[in-house]
Amino acid sequence: MHSDQLLALFSAMLVALGLVAFFTARAKATKVRTSGTPMTAQPDQYGWFGVLSTAAPALVVSLVGAVIMLLMGAEIPVAMLLVVSIVVACLGLACGLIMVKPEFHARRAIEVFVRWMLAGATLISILTTLGILVSIIGEALRFFQVQGFWGFITGTVWNPGASFLEAAGRGEEGASAAQFGSLPLFAGTFMVTAIAMLVAIPIGLLSAIYMSEFATPRIRGIAKPMLEVLAGIPTVVYGFFAAITVAPLIVAAAQVFGLKADFNNALAPGIVMGIMIIPFISSLSDDVISSVPDSMRQGALALGLTHGETIWDVVVPAALPGIISASLLAVSRALGETMIVVMAAGMLPNLTANPLENMTTVTVRIVAALTGDQEFASAETLSAFALGLVLFVVTLTLNLVSVIMIRRFRAKYRISNL
């Protein structure tokens, strides 16, 4: 029997045992309750406790076995692992039925289980982040053994060539010709992201203010879903739009003013990316602004402020922490975008302050380095991990700065309202 068939059979048996546990434990609790003995929980709660005592141990055993096989390389027959899990489920079912007693508080036991499950989900998120960081650091350190960190950060030329770590260790010419200055890549990344935010933040925030403070419920019900549709359009479609429509318009507009613009430029993907992330700012900011208590608006109007002054001096400051969070989410989305930049800005590393010239971003070079035909041990491939590590640090720094700003503003706003 194949592994997928065994997993299907295991799932069916586990579901069957869970149903048996639920109905049997509930029936036992109902019988005790009808006999006149007071119970500390409802019969359904005893039934759900029976399900948890049956399924949870079996899933833990199967998960531990899978982790041992994946991480430690141990050979454990799948059939044996699933049989052991079913046996554990039967033992858990028996223990769950034994625990159905008047003095046993099933609801509290379920709440404790849910609390631990939520804590486990949080731990998984933290461990996943640490795992990503460790995997990136390991390969990035291999790269920095060949290319110095300071030269990588401050270098102004990105030309990986065809160098390999083995050639670098022997001092061959192919390795010495390679240049890994990441400054053009990060300059392009920040340039495109800044253009995108200059488009997205004003439009997104103003549209959120309009829908929250001025639009009628009918207009809001139509405009908000239409605006959120932008978030569901594939990025490749935005890339076509930027390359075929926006870039030629920018070139034509630049010629009118006597400027020269490349068809692959940073301005086109920046504008289109800003349009793409408008829903992130607009929708979240709208929800935050709408959650500001009406008593604050009414109090400001009662003091003689106009509607516009109330929005600018009261509502927006109260909603600013949420607006900052929405803007940070949009920045993270812009920093990680690849397809629009590939199609509209190109893949040429270019250190320039002119958004009308060709340039590329960090994520584009990461994709190019990991999808080429070079060896994994090549310096060009390992440079993708170094770029990813620096980008990770940049986004983490932005998160920390935003958290500090939000906390200081909340403290300032709380004090000003005392």
Short mmCIF file of C-alpha atoms in Angstrom, two decimals:
data_model
loop_
_atom_site.label_atom_id
_atom_site.label_comp_id
_atom_site.label_asym_id
_atom_site.label_seq_id
_atom_site.Cartn_x
_atom_site.Cartn_y
_atom_site.Cartn_z
CA MET A 1 0.00 0.00 0.00
CA HIS A 2 1.36 3.41 -1.00
CA SER A 3 2.06 6.18 1.49
CA ASP A 4 -0.83 8.34 0.28
CA GLN A 5 -3.23 5.43 0.73
CA LEU A 6 -1.87 4.82 4.22
CA LEU A 7 -2.33 8.50 5.10
CA ALA A 8 -5.91 8.44 3.79
CA LEU A 9 -6.66 5.31 5.83
CA PHE A 10 -5.04 6.86 8.92
CA SER A 11 -7.12 10.04 8.52
CA ALA A 12 -10.34 8.05 8.11
CA MET A 13 -9.61 5.93 11.18
CA LEU A 14 -8.70 8.98 13.25
CA VAL A 15 -11.92 10.74 12.25
CA ALA A 16 -13.91 7.62 13.11
CA LEU A 17 -12.26 7.35 16.53
CA GLY A 18 -12.93 11.06 17.12
CA LEU A 19 -16.63 10.61 16.36
CA VAL A 20 -16.78 7.60 18.67
CA ALA A 21 -15.04 9.59 21.41
CA PHE A 22 -17.38 12.57 21.05
CA PHE A 23 -20.66 10.69 21.12
CA THR A 24 -19.55 8.17 23.76
CA ALA A 25 -18.21 10.82 26.15
CA ARG A 26 -21.27 13.01 25.64
CA ALA A 27 -23.61 10.08 26.24
CA LYS A 28 -21.77 9.14 29.43
CA ALA A 29 -21.90 12.72 30.70
CA THR A 30 -25.59 12.99 29.83
CA LYS A 31 -26.33 9.75 31.67
CA VAL A 32 -24.53 10.96 34.79
CA ARG A 33 -26.33 14.30 34.59
CA THR A 34 -29.80 12.75 34.19
CA SER A 35 -29.18 10.60 37.25
CA GLY A 36 -29.25 13.76 39.33
CA THR A 37 -25.49 14.19 39.87
CA PRO A 38 -24.36 17.78 39.11
CA MET A 39 -21.66 18.11 36.46
CA THR A 40 -18.99 20.82 36.27
CA ALA A 41 -19.33 21.10 32.48
CA GLN A 42 -21.84 20.56 29.68
CA PRO A 43 -22.12 17.13 27.99
CA ASP A 44 -20.90 18.56 24.67
CA GLN A 45 -17.78 19.85 26.39
CA TYR A 46 -17.02 16.37 27.67
CA GLY A 47 -17.53 15.11 24.14
CA TRP A 48 -15.04 17.61 22.71
CA PHE A 49 -12.58 16.72 25.44
CA GLY A 50 -12.87 13.11 24.33
CA VAL A 51 -12.06 14.16 20.76
CA LEU A 52 -9.00 16.10 21.91
CA SER A 53 -7.75 13.27 24.13
CA THR A 54 -8.09 10.90 21.15
CA ALA A 55 -6.74 12.94 18.24
CA ALA A 56 -4.09 15.12 19.89
CA PRO A 57 -1.74 12.34 21.13
CA ALA A 58 -1.97 10.51 17.80
CA LEU A 59 -1.13 13.63 15.83
CA VAL A 60 1.77 14.43 18.16
CA VAL A 61 3.23 10.94 17.69
CA SER A 62 2.93 11.09 13.90
CA LEU A 63 4.39 14.60 13.81
CA VAL A 64 7.36 13.64 15.99
CA GLY A 65 8.01 10.63 13.78
CA ALA A 66 7.89 12.76 10.64
CA VAL A 67 10.32 15.29 12.16
CA ILE A 68 12.73 12.50 13.15
CA MET A 69 12.67 11.10 9.62
CA LEU A 70 13.14 14.48 7.95
CA LEU A 71 15.74 16.07 10.22
CA MET A 72 17.65 13.08 11.54
CA GLY A 73 17.38 10.81 8.50
CA ALA A 74 16.03 7.90 10.53
CA GLU A 75 14.31 5.06 8.67
CA ILE A 76 10.87 4.59 10.22
CA PRO A 77 8.31 2.59 8.21
CA VAL A 78 5.29 4.74 7.53
CA ALA A 79 2.89 1.89 8.22
CA MET A 80 4.46 1.22 11.62
CA LEU A 81 4.34 4.92 12.54
CA LEU A 82 0.67 5.17 11.62
CA VAL A 83 -0.21 1.98 13.50
CA VAL A 84 1.52 3.31 16.61
CA SER A 85 -0.41 6.57 16.23
CA ILE A 86 -3.72 4.71 16.01
CA VAL A 87 -2.85 2.66 19.11
CA VAL A 88 -2.04 5.90 20.95
CA ALA A 89 -5.37 7.34 19.76
CA CYS A 90 -7.21 4.32 21.20
CA LEU A 91 -5.42 4.75 24.52
CA GLY A 92 -6.30 8.45 24.50
CA LEU A 93 -9.94 7.54 23.81
CA ALA A 94 -9.99 5.21 26.82
CA CYS A 95 -8.37 7.82 29.07
CA GLY A 96 -10.82 10.46 27.86
CA LEU A 97 -13.80 8.29 28.74
CA ILE A 98 -12.35 7.54 32.15
CA MET A 99 -12.00 11.28 32.81
CA VAL A 100 -15.74 11.86 32.30
CA LYS A 101 -16.59 12.40 35.95
CA PRO A 102 -18.72 14.97 37.79
CA GLU A 103 -15.69 16.56 39.44
CA PHE A 104 -13.69 16.85 36.19
CA HIS A 105 -14.02 20.30 34.58
CA ALA A 106 -13.90 19.57 30.85
CA ARG A 107 -14.32 23.20 29.79
CA ARG A 108 -11.20 24.30 31.67
CA ALA A 109 -9.24 21.41 30.17
CA ILE A 110 -10.33 22.46 26.67
CA GLU A 111 -9.37 26.07 27.39
CA VAL A 112 -5.92 24.99 28.58
CA PHE A 113 -5.46 22.94 25.42
CA VAL A 114 -6.51 25.85 23.22
CA ARG A 115 -4.15 28.16 25.13
CA TRP A 116 -1.24 25.80 24.54
CA MET A 117 -2.22 25.40 20.90
CA LEU A 118 -2.17 29.16 20.40
CA ALA A 119 1.19 29.38 22.14
CA GLY A 120 2.46 26.62 19.85
CA ALA A 121 1.28 28.53 16.79
CA THR A 122 3.15 31.58 18.03
CA LEU A 123 6.26 29.48 18.65
CA ILE A 124 6.07 28.03 15.14
CA SER A 125 6.01 31.54 13.69
CA ILE A 126 9.06 32.54 15.74
CA LEU A 127 10.95 29.35 14.92
CA THR A 128 10.14 29.75 11.23
CA THR A 129 11.63 33.23 11.25
CA LEU A 130 14.73 31.97 13.06
CA GLY A 131 15.01 29.06 10.64
CA ILE A 132 14.89 31.39 7.66
CA LEU A 133 17.51 33.62 9.23
CA VAL A 134 19.83 30.70 10.08
CA SER A 135 19.57 29.23 6.58
CA ILE A 136 20.40 32.58 5.02
CA ILE A 137 23.27 33.35 7.40
CA GLY A 138 24.98 30.02 6.76
CA GLU A 139 25.26 30.54 3.01
CA ALA A 140 25.92 34.27 3.34
CA LEU A 141 28.95 33.58 5.55
CA ARG A 142 30.34 31.33 2.83
CA PHE A 143 30.02 34.23 0.41
CA PHE A 144 31.65 36.71 2.78
CA GLN A 145 34.66 34.42 3.09
CA VAL A 146 35.45 35.38 -0.51
CA GLN A 147 33.94 38.84 -0.78
CA GLY A 148 34.48 41.22 2.10
CA PHE A 149 31.38 42.50 3.82
CA TRP A 150 32.39 46.15 3.65
CA GLY A 151 33.22 45.91 -0.05
CA PHE A 152 29.90 44.15 -0.62
CA ILE A 153 27.95 46.92 1.13
CA THR A 154 29.80 49.92 -0.27
CA GLY A 155 30.84 48.63 -3.69
CA THR A 156 29.41 50.54 -6.65
CA VAL A 157 29.79 47.88 -9.37
CA TRP A 158 27.84 44.62 -9.59
CA ASN A 159 29.46 42.30 -12.13
CA PRO A 160 29.47 38.69 -10.87
CA GLY A 161 31.05 37.30 -14.03
CA ALA A 162 31.65 33.55 -13.89
CA SER A 163 33.59 33.27 -10.64
CA PHE A 164 33.45 30.19 -8.41
CA LEU A 165 34.47 29.79 -4.83
CA GLU A 166 36.96 27.13 -5.86
CA ALA A 167 38.57 29.51 -8.35
CA ALA A 168 38.65 32.23 -5.71
CA GLY A 169 40.46 29.91 -3.34
CA ARG A 170 43.14 29.23 -5.96
CA GLY A 171 43.46 32.90 -6.88
CA GLU A 172 42.50 32.39 -10.53
CA GLU A 173 41.72 35.28 -12.84
CA GLY A 174 37.99 34.47 -13.23
CA ALA A 175 37.42 35.08 -9.54
CA SER A 176 39.38 38.33 -9.37
CA ALA A 177 37.35 39.80 -12.26
CA ALA A 178 34.08 39.45 -10.38
CA GLN A 179 32.70 42.50 -8.57
CA PHE A 180 29.96 42.28 -5.97
CA GLY A 181 29.17 45.85 -5.03
CA SER A 182 25.55 45.81 -3.88
CA LEU A 183 25.07 49.58 -3.66
CA PRO A 184 23.48 49.84 -7.16
CA LEU A 185 21.01 47.09 -6.28
CA PHE A 186 19.90 48.65 -3.01
CA ALA A 187 19.81 52.10 -4.61
CA GLY A 188 17.46 50.75 -7.25
CA THR A 189 15.36 49.00 -4.62
CA PHE A 190 14.97 52.14 -2.51
CA MET A 191 14.36 54.28 -5.60
CA VAL A 192 11.49 52.12 -6.87
CA THR A 193 10.07 51.73 -3.34
CA ALA A 194 10.19 55.49 -2.70
CA ILE A 195 8.39 56.22 -5.97
CA ALA A 196 5.78 53.60 -5.15
CA MET A 197 5.17 55.05 -1.69
CA LEU A 198 4.93 58.59 -3.07
CA VAL A 199 2.09 57.31 -5.23
CA ALA A 200 0.42 54.93 -2.80
CA ILE A 201 0.43 56.82 0.51
CA PRO A 202 -1.27 60.08 -0.60
CA ILE A 203 -3.85 58.35 -2.80
CA GLY A 204 -4.50 55.52 -0.34
CA LEU A 205 -4.80 57.81 2.69
CA LEU A 206 -7.00 60.37 0.96
CA SER A 207 -9.27 57.67 -0.43
CA ALA A 208 -9.53 56.15 3.06
CA ILE A 209 -10.47 59.53 4.54
CA TYR A 210 -13.09 60.06 1.83
CA MET A 211 -14.69 56.64 2.27
CA SER A 212 -14.67 56.92 6.05
CA GLU A 213 -15.68 60.54 6.56
CA PHE A 214 -17.48 61.77 3.42
CA ALA A 215 -18.82 58.90 1.31
CA THR A 216 -22.37 57.70 1.72
CA PRO A 217 -22.90 54.05 2.63
CA ARG A 218 -23.96 53.31 -0.94
CA ILE A 219 -20.86 54.88 -2.49
CA ARG A 220 -18.66 53.23 0.12
CA GLY A 221 -20.21 49.84 -0.62
CA ILE A 222 -19.35 50.25 -4.30
CA ALA A 223 -16.00 52.07 -4.16
CA LYS A 224 -14.24 50.00 -1.51
CA PRO A 225 -14.70 46.60 -3.21
CA MET A 226 -13.65 48.10 -6.55
CA LEU A 227 -10.54 49.57 -4.95
CA GLU A 228 -9.67 46.29 -3.27
CA VAL A 229 -9.84 44.51 -6.63
CA LEU A 230 -6.46 46.08 -7.38
CA ALA A 231 -4.89 43.84 -4.74
CA GLY A 232 -6.13 40.71 -6.52
CA ILE A 233 -4.66 41.47 -9.95
CA PRO A 234 -1.58 39.28 -10.69
CA THR A 235 1.69 41.17 -10.60
CA VAL A 236 2.57 39.96 -14.09
CA VAL A 237 -0.44 41.92 -15.39
CA TYR A 238 0.88 45.02 -13.65
CA GLY A 239 4.25 44.27 -15.26
CA PHE A 240 2.69 44.21 -18.73
CA PHE A 241 0.88 47.46 -17.97
CA ALA A 242 4.08 49.11 -16.78
CA ALA A 243 6.19 47.91 -19.73
CA ILE A 244 3.70 48.41 -22.55
CA THR A 245 1.69 51.44 -21.43
CA VAL A 246 3.32 53.44 -18.64
CA ALA A 247 6.96 53.26 -19.79
CA PRO A 248 6.24 54.59 -23.32
CA LEU A 249 4.13 57.38 -21.84
CA ILE A 250 7.02 58.36 -19.56
CA VAL A 251 9.43 58.36 -22.52
CA ALA A 252 7.06 60.57 -24.53
CA ALA A 253 6.49 62.94 -21.60
CA ALA A 254 10.24 63.22 -21.00
CA GLN A 255 10.80 64.15 -24.64
CA VAL A 256 8.27 66.96 -24.32
CA PHE A 257 10.42 68.47 -21.55
CA GLY A 258 13.66 67.81 -23.43
CA LEU A 259 14.71 64.91 -21.22
CA LYS A 260 15.96 61.49 -22.21
CA ALA A 261 14.26 58.47 -20.68
CA ASP A 262 15.00 54.80 -21.22
CA PHE A 263 12.14 52.48 -22.03
CA ASN A 264 13.36 50.42 -19.09
CA ASN A 265 13.33 52.95 -16.25
CA ALA A 266 12.64 53.03 -12.53
CA LEU A 267 9.77 55.50 -12.72
CA ALA A 268 7.38 53.20 -14.59
CA PRO A 269 7.55 50.23 -12.16
CA GLY A 270 7.51 52.63 -9.21
CA ILE A 271 4.25 54.25 -10.38
CA VAL A 272 2.58 50.94 -11.24
CA MET A 273 3.77 49.36 -7.99
CA GLY A 274 2.31 52.32 -6.10
CA ILE A 275 -1.03 51.72 -7.82
CA MET A 276 -0.83 48.05 -6.89
CA ILE A 277 -0.30 48.69 -3.16
CA ILE A 278 -2.93 51.44 -2.84
CA PRO A 279 -5.48 48.91 -1.47
CA PHE A 280 -3.11 47.90 1.33
CA ILE A 281 -2.99 51.47 2.62
CA SER A 282 -6.54 52.47 1.72
CA SER A 283 -8.38 49.47 3.15
CA LEU A 284 -6.40 49.26 6.39
CA SER A 285 -6.43 53.02 6.94
CA ASP A 286 -10.16 53.11 6.28
CA ASP A 287 -10.76 50.46 8.94
CA VAL A 288 -8.55 52.32 11.43
CA ILE A 289 -10.15 55.72 10.78
CA SER A 290 -13.64 54.21 11.02
CA SER A 291 -12.74 52.72 14.41
CA VAL A 292 -12.03 56.16 15.92
CA PRO A 293 -14.88 56.80 18.41
CA ASP A 294 -17.59 59.19 17.21
CA SER A 295 -17.45 60.89 20.60
CA MET A 296 -14.09 62.39 19.61
CA ARG A 297 -15.58 63.81 16.41
CA GLN A 298 -18.62 65.15 18.23
CA GLY A 299 -16.48 66.70 20.94
CA ALA A 300 -14.28 68.46 18.36
CA LEU A 301 -17.31 69.77 16.48
CA ALA A 302 -18.85 70.96 19.74
CA LEU A 303 -15.70 73.00 20.45
CA GLY A 304 -16.14 74.81 17.16
CA LEU A 305 -13.82 72.93 14.85
CA THR A 306 -14.87 72.50 11.26
CA HIS A 307 -15.28 69.09 9.70
CA GLY A 308 -11.92 69.36 7.95
CA GLU A 309 -10.16 70.52 11.11
CA THR A 310 -11.73 67.65 13.04
CA ILE A 311 -10.40 65.15 10.52
CA TRP A 312 -6.91 66.68 10.38
CA ASP A 313 -6.43 67.54 14.07
CA VAL A 314 -8.39 64.77 15.80
CA VAL A 315 -9.30 61.77 13.66
CA VAL A 316 -6.04 61.33 11.71
CA PRO A 317 -3.79 61.69 14.81
CA ALA A 318 -5.92 59.15 16.64
CA ALA A 319 -5.65 56.73 13.72
CA LEU A 320 -1.99 57.45 12.95
CA PRO A 321 -0.55 54.27 14.56
CA GLY A 322 -2.74 52.16 12.29
CA ILE A 323 -1.88 54.31 9.29
CA ILE A 324 1.82 53.85 10.01
CA SER A 325 1.30 50.08 10.23
CA ALA A 326 -0.54 50.08 6.90
CA SER A 327 2.24 52.13 5.29
CA LEU A 328 4.87 49.75 6.67
CA LEU A 329 3.00 46.80 5.20
CA ALA A 330 2.98 48.58 1.86
CA VAL A 331 6.72 49.29 2.10
CA SER A 332 7.42 45.61 2.79
CA ARG A 333 5.27 44.67 -0.18
CA ALA A 334 7.15 47.09 -2.42
CA LEU A 335 10.57 45.93 -1.24
CA GLY A 336 9.75 42.33 -2.14
CA GLU A 337 8.20 42.93 -5.55
CA THR A 338 10.06 41.35 -8.47
CA MET A 339 7.93 40.79 -11.57
CA ILE A 340 7.01 44.43 -12.23
CA VAL A 341 10.65 45.50 -11.92
CA VAL A 342 11.88 42.74 -14.25
CA MET A 343 9.40 43.65 -16.97
CA ALA A 344 9.57 47.45 -16.72
CA ALA A 345 12.93 48.39 -15.22
CA GLY A 346 15.15 45.60 -16.51
CA MET A 347 18.00 43.71 -14.87
CA LEU A 348 20.90 46.11 -15.31
CA PRO A 349 22.55 47.22 -12.02
CA ASN A 350 22.95 50.97 -12.35
CA LEU A 351 23.91 53.38 -9.58
CA THR A 352 22.08 56.58 -10.47
CA ALA A 353 19.75 59.12 -8.95
CA ASN A 354 17.84 59.56 -12.21
CA PRO A 355 14.57 57.56 -12.13
CA LEU A 356 14.38 57.80 -15.95
CA GLU A 357 17.35 55.44 -16.35
CA ASN A 358 17.53 51.68 -16.34
CA MET A 359 18.10 50.05 -12.93
CA THR A 360 17.21 46.91 -11.05
CA THR A 361 16.47 45.79 -7.49
CA VAL A 362 17.77 43.31 -4.96
CA THR A 363 14.96 40.79 -5.42
CA VAL A 364 15.49 40.69 -9.18
CA ARG A 365 19.18 39.85 -8.75
CA ILE A 366 18.32 37.19 -6.16
CA VAL A 367 16.01 35.48 -8.65
CA ALA A 368 18.59 35.79 -11.42
CA ALA A 369 21.34 34.31 -9.23
CA LEU A 370 19.28 31.34 -8.06
CA THR A 371 17.71 30.45 -11.43
CA GLY A 372 20.82 30.56 -13.61
CA ASP A 373 22.89 27.59 -14.81
CA GLN A 374 25.86 28.30 -12.54
CA GLU A 375 26.90 25.95 -9.76
CA PHE A 376 25.46 26.36 -6.31
CA ALA A 377 28.98 26.84 -4.94
CA SER A 378 29.58 29.79 -7.24
CA ALA A 379 30.00 33.19 -5.69
CA GLU A 380 27.17 34.56 -7.84
CA THR A 381 24.70 32.03 -6.43
CA LEU A 382 25.82 32.55 -2.85
CA SER A 383 25.60 36.31 -3.33
CA ALA A 384 21.81 35.86 -3.42
CA PHE A 385 21.92 34.78 0.24
CA ALA A 386 24.06 37.79 1.14
CA LEU A 387 21.58 40.10 -0.60
CA GLY A 388 18.71 38.36 1.17
CA LEU A 389 20.40 38.74 4.54
CA VAL A 390 20.94 42.47 4.09
CA LEU A 391 17.38 42.92 2.84
CA PHE A 392 16.13 40.98 5.88
CA VAL A 393 18.06 43.31 8.18
CA VAL A 394 16.68 46.37 6.37
CA THR A 395 13.06 45.23 6.72
CA LEU A 396 13.64 44.23 10.35
CA THR A 397 15.07 47.69 11.04
CA LEU A 398 12.03 49.30 9.43
CA ASN A 399 9.77 47.19 11.63
CA LEU A 400 11.65 48.16 14.77
CA VAL A 401 11.64 51.85 13.87
CA SER A 402 7.92 51.77 13.13
CA VAL A 403 7.18 50.01 16.44
CA ILE A 404 9.16 52.66 18.32
CA MET A 405 7.38 55.46 16.45
CA ILE A 406 3.96 53.96 17.12
CA ARG A 407 4.67 53.50 20.84
CA ARG A 408 6.00 57.04 21.25
CA PHE A 409 3.05 58.50 19.40
CA ARG A 410 0.55 56.50 21.42
CA ALA A 411 2.21 57.65 24.64
CA LYS A 412 2.21 61.26 23.44
CA TYR A 413 -1.39 61.06 22.30
CA ARG A 414 -2.45 59.41 25.58
CA ILE A 415 -0.76 62.15 27.61
CA SER A 416 -2.31 64.92 25.51
CA ASN A 417 -5.77 63.54 26.20
CA LEU A 418 -5.39 63.39 29.97
#
